[in-house]
Short mmCIF file of C-alpha atoms in Angstrom, two decimals:
data_model
loop_
_atom_site.label_atom_id
_atom_site.label_comp_id
_atom_site.label_asym_id
_atom_site.label_seq_id
_atom_site.Cartn_x
_atom_site.Cartn_y
_atom_site.Cartn_z
CA MET A 1 12.25 29.93 -29.36
CA PRO A 2 14.78 27.66 -27.59
CA GLY A 3 15.08 28.46 -23.91
CA SER A 4 11.78 30.33 -23.82
CA PRO A 5 9.42 29.40 -20.97
CA ALA A 6 6.45 27.21 -21.82
CA PRO A 7 3.21 29.11 -22.42
CA ALA A 8 1.09 29.66 -19.32
CA GLY A 9 -0.97 26.61 -18.55
CA THR A 10 1.09 24.23 -20.70
CA ALA A 11 2.72 22.48 -17.72
CA GLY A 12 -0.64 22.07 -16.04
CA ARG A 13 -2.20 20.61 -19.17
CA GLY A 14 0.74 18.22 -19.55
CA SER A 15 0.39 17.03 -15.98
CA ALA A 16 -3.34 16.54 -16.38
CA LYS A 17 -2.72 14.57 -19.58
CA LYS A 18 -0.23 12.28 -17.82
CA ASP A 19 -2.69 11.71 -14.96
CA ALA A 20 -5.45 10.86 -17.43
CA ILE A 21 -3.21 8.37 -19.23
CA ARG A 22 -2.21 6.70 -15.95
CA GLN A 23 -5.81 6.40 -14.82
CA ALA A 24 -6.86 4.94 -18.17
CA ALA A 25 -3.93 2.53 -18.17
CA MET A 26 -4.80 1.32 -14.67
CA ARG A 27 -8.31 0.44 -15.75
CA VAL A 28 -7.03 -1.51 -18.77
CA PHE A 29 -4.23 -3.26 -16.86
CA LEU A 30 -6.64 -4.36 -14.13
CA ARG A 31 -9.10 -5.68 -16.69
CA HIS A 32 -6.65 -7.58 -18.88
CA GLY A 33 -3.38 -7.95 -16.99
CA TYR A 34 -0.04 -6.72 -18.28
CA ALA A 35 0.48 -9.30 -21.02
CA GLY A 36 -3.12 -9.00 -22.21
CA THR A 37 -3.00 -5.22 -22.48
CA SER A 38 -2.03 -3.63 -25.76
CA ILE A 39 -0.86 -0.09 -26.32
CA ASP A 40 -3.81 0.35 -28.67
CA ALA A 41 -6.24 -0.57 -25.88
CA ILE A 42 -4.68 2.03 -23.60
CA LEU A 43 -4.75 4.66 -26.34
CA ALA A 44 -8.44 3.99 -26.95
CA GLU A 45 -9.21 4.20 -23.22
CA ALA A 46 -7.18 7.36 -22.70
CA GLY A 47 -8.15 9.07 -25.96
CA VAL A 48 -4.59 10.19 -26.72
CA SER A 49 -2.13 9.66 -29.55
CA ARG A 50 0.62 7.04 -29.55
CA GLN A 51 3.22 9.80 -29.67
CA THR A 52 1.76 11.48 -26.58
CA LEU A 53 1.87 8.24 -24.59
CA TYR A 54 5.45 7.48 -25.63
CA ASN A 55 6.57 11.04 -24.94
CA HIS A 56 5.31 10.82 -21.37
CA PHE A 57 6.08 7.19 -20.46
CA GLY A 58 8.33 5.63 -23.09
CA GLY A 59 6.08 2.63 -23.67
CA LYS A 60 3.93 0.04 -21.92
CA GLU A 61 6.46 -1.01 -19.28
CA GLY A 62 7.17 2.57 -18.24
CA LEU A 63 3.46 3.21 -18.00
CA PHE A 64 2.92 0.08 -15.91
CA ARG A 65 5.65 1.20 -13.51
CA ALA A 66 3.99 4.61 -13.23
CA VAL A 67 0.63 3.00 -12.43
CA VAL A 68 2.18 0.83 -9.71
CA GLN A 69 4.00 3.84 -8.28
CA ASP A 70 0.78 5.90 -8.21
CA VAL A 71 -1.02 3.29 -6.12
CA LEU A 72 2.00 2.82 -3.87
CA ASP A 73 2.19 6.56 -3.21
CA GLU A 74 -1.54 6.70 -2.50
CA VAL A 75 -1.56 3.70 -0.16
CA LEU A 76 1.71 4.47 1.59
CA GLY A 77 0.72 8.09 2.10
CA THR A 78 -2.58 7.08 3.67
CA LEU A 79 -1.09 4.39 5.92
CA ALA A 80 1.81 6.61 7.00
CA ASP A 81 -0.64 9.39 7.87
CA GLN A 82 -2.61 6.92 9.96
CA VAL A 83 0.52 5.89 11.89
CA GLU A 84 1.37 9.52 12.59
CA GLU A 85 -2.19 10.38 13.63
CA ALA A 86 -2.31 7.35 15.94
CA ALA A 87 0.77 8.68 17.82
CA LEU A 88 1.43 5.13 19.00
CA GLY A 89 4.65 6.06 20.72
CA GLU A 90 2.68 8.17 23.20
CA SER A 91 -0.28 5.82 23.60
CA ASP A 92 -1.71 5.16 27.04
CA ASP A 93 -4.20 2.57 25.74
CA LEU A 94 -2.31 0.22 23.45
CA GLU A 95 -5.14 -2.20 22.80
CA THR A 96 -7.48 0.56 21.64
CA ASP A 97 -4.88 2.40 19.56
CA LEU A 98 -3.36 -0.69 17.94
CA THR A 99 -6.83 -1.96 17.10
CA ARG A 100 -7.90 1.35 15.60
CA LEU A 101 -4.75 1.54 13.49
CA GLY A 102 -5.04 -2.07 12.32
CA THR A 103 -8.68 -1.60 11.35
CA SER A 104 -7.82 1.53 9.35
CA TRP A 105 -5.04 -0.30 7.54
CA ALA A 106 -7.31 -3.20 6.65
CA ARG A 107 -9.90 -0.85 5.15
CA VAL A 108 -7.31 0.88 2.98
CA MET A 109 -5.85 -2.39 1.72
CA LEU A 110 -9.32 -3.79 0.96
CA GLN A 111 -10.05 -1.11 -1.64
CA PRO A 112 -10.82 -2.98 -4.88
CA HIS A 113 -8.17 -1.24 -6.98
CA VAL A 114 -5.50 -1.93 -4.34
CA LEU A 115 -6.41 -5.63 -4.15
CA ALA A 116 -6.46 -5.90 -7.93
CA LEU A 117 -3.11 -4.19 -8.38
CA ARG A 118 -1.46 -6.35 -5.70
CA ARG A 119 -2.67 -9.42 -7.59
CA LEU A 120 -1.33 -7.98 -10.84
CA VAL A 121 2.11 -7.14 -9.38
CA ILE A 122 2.40 -10.64 -7.90
CA GLY A 123 1.28 -12.21 -11.17
CA GLU A 124 3.91 -10.24 -13.11
CA SER A 125 6.70 -10.67 -10.53
CA THR A 126 8.51 -13.27 -12.64
CA THR A 127 8.53 -11.04 -15.71
CA PHE A 128 9.21 -7.83 -13.76
CA PRO A 129 10.89 -8.80 -10.45
CA HIS A 130 11.88 -5.17 -9.92
CA LEU A 131 8.19 -4.23 -9.61
CA ALA A 132 7.61 -6.64 -6.74
CA GLY A 133 10.82 -5.35 -5.15
CA MET A 134 9.68 -1.77 -5.60
CA TRP A 135 6.29 -2.57 -4.06
CA ASN A 136 7.96 -4.14 -1.04
CA GLU A 137 10.60 -1.45 -0.65
CA ARG A 138 8.31 1.53 -1.13
CA GLY A 139 5.38 -0.04 0.76
CA PRO A 140 5.78 -2.61 3.56
CA GLN A 141 9.40 -1.85 4.34
CA ARG A 142 8.82 1.88 4.73
CA LEU A 143 5.77 1.32 6.89
CA GLU A 144 7.78 -0.99 9.11
CA GLN A 145 10.24 1.86 9.66
CA TYR A 146 7.42 4.04 10.99
CA LEU A 147 6.35 1.25 13.33
CA LEU A 148 9.90 0.56 14.51
CA ARG A 149 10.17 4.14 15.72
CA ALA A 150 6.80 4.03 17.46
CA PHE A 151 7.42 0.63 19.05
CA GLY A 152 10.89 1.75 20.14
CA ARG A 153 9.28 4.66 21.98
CA LEU A 154 6.78 2.31 23.62
CA ALA A 155 9.62 0.02 24.71
CA ALA A 156 11.49 3.00 26.16
CA ARG A 157 8.36 3.84 28.16
CA GLY A 158 8.23 0.29 29.47
CA LEU A 159 5.02 -0.68 27.64
CA LEU A 160 6.36 -3.18 25.09
CA ARG A 161 9.03 -5.90 25.11
CA LEU A 162 11.16 -5.73 21.98
CA ASP A 163 13.36 -8.81 22.12
CA ASP A 164 13.62 -8.63 18.32
CA PRO A 165 12.19 -5.31 17.08
CA GLN A 166 12.01 -6.33 13.41
CA VAL A 167 10.11 -9.53 14.17
CA THR A 168 7.76 -7.70 16.53
CA VAL A 169 6.90 -5.05 13.95
CA THR A 170 6.51 -7.59 11.14
CA LEU A 171 4.17 -9.78 13.18
CA TYR A 172 1.95 -6.84 14.06
CA ALA A 173 1.82 -5.46 10.52
CA HIS A 174 1.10 -8.78 8.83
CA SER A 175 -1.51 -9.88 11.35
CA MET A 176 -3.42 -6.64 10.74
CA LEU A 177 -3.54 -7.46 7.03
CA LEU A 178 -4.86 -11.00 7.31
CA ILE A 179 -8.29 -10.16 5.87
CA PRO A 180 -6.92 -8.09 2.95
CA ASP A 181 -4.43 -10.87 2.16
CA GLN A 182 -7.20 -13.45 2.07
CA ALA A 183 -9.38 -11.15 -0.01
CA MET A 184 -6.50 -10.60 -2.43
CA MET A 185 -6.19 -14.36 -2.88
CA GLN A 186 -9.97 -14.56 -3.31
CA LEU A 187 -10.29 -17.18 -0.57
CA GLY A 188 -13.92 -16.34 0.10
CA THR A 189 -13.39 -14.53 3.42
CA THR A 190 -16.14 -11.96 3.98
CA ALA A 191 -14.48 -8.54 4.29
CA ASP A 192 -17.29 -6.73 6.05
CA GLU A 193 -16.80 -4.40 9.03
CA ALA A 194 -17.78 -7.02 11.59
CA THR A 195 -15.25 -9.50 10.23
CA ILE A 196 -12.48 -6.91 10.08
CA ASP A 197 -13.17 -5.85 13.67
CA ARG A 198 -13.28 -9.44 14.90
CA TYR A 199 -9.99 -10.46 13.32
CA VAL A 200 -8.10 -7.27 14.12
CA THR A 201 -9.28 -7.26 17.74
CA ALA A 202 -8.22 -10.88 18.21
CA ALA A 203 -4.86 -10.27 16.51
CA VAL A 204 -4.09 -7.25 18.71
CA ARG A 205 -4.96 -9.15 21.88
CA MET A 206 -2.73 -12.03 20.84
CA PHE A 207 0.06 -9.57 19.97
CA LEU A 208 -0.19 -7.82 23.35
CA ALA A 209 -0.34 -11.12 25.22
CA ARG A 210 3.12 -11.80 23.82
CA TYR A 211 4.72 -8.36 23.72
CA ALA A 212 3.06 -6.07 26.26
CA SER A 213 5.21 -5.52 29.33
CA ALA A 214 3.84 -7.04 32.50
CA LYS A 215 2.07 -4.51 34.71
CA ASP A 216 2.96 -4.15 38.35
#
């Protein structure tokens, strides 16, 4: 009857169905790319009807956007939690805390599905420029806002020099992601723990040599 509430459990089943479709679509997109993926391939992977997929996502592009958003939410949530847990603004040992945070970030960004989806978004950026913009806006730009607040607090405490806060934050964030960026481009850099530690430690020391306030 119109206006009647959905039967108990219907909403939960619908949500589970959407999650299953997104997970199946991610696997197919990462295997074949956007252009090489057909709706039929996704339907076969997900085990759902065409009508169900279209009801939930409206088609392949809508589904691709949902997959990108899922990974963004996962990655951003993890990295933002790490910034909050690090409590950088109150740090009394910047080298240790910046190194720990950078190492955690690198590990998150080196997850195979994250690397693969970054490659896919970049590869499709000409066809779907809004996806690359969404990735940047919902990912790097939001993380930089977290860091701006933390670095501003450190500057107020006299521990960092922020001649240009945006440049300072960007240089730190990008230098922490050197190994994931090279891995994403498949440049042959070994992404083991020792390599991550070596690069992140060196990057933090270089960063602090430039931006740490001189001690009395």
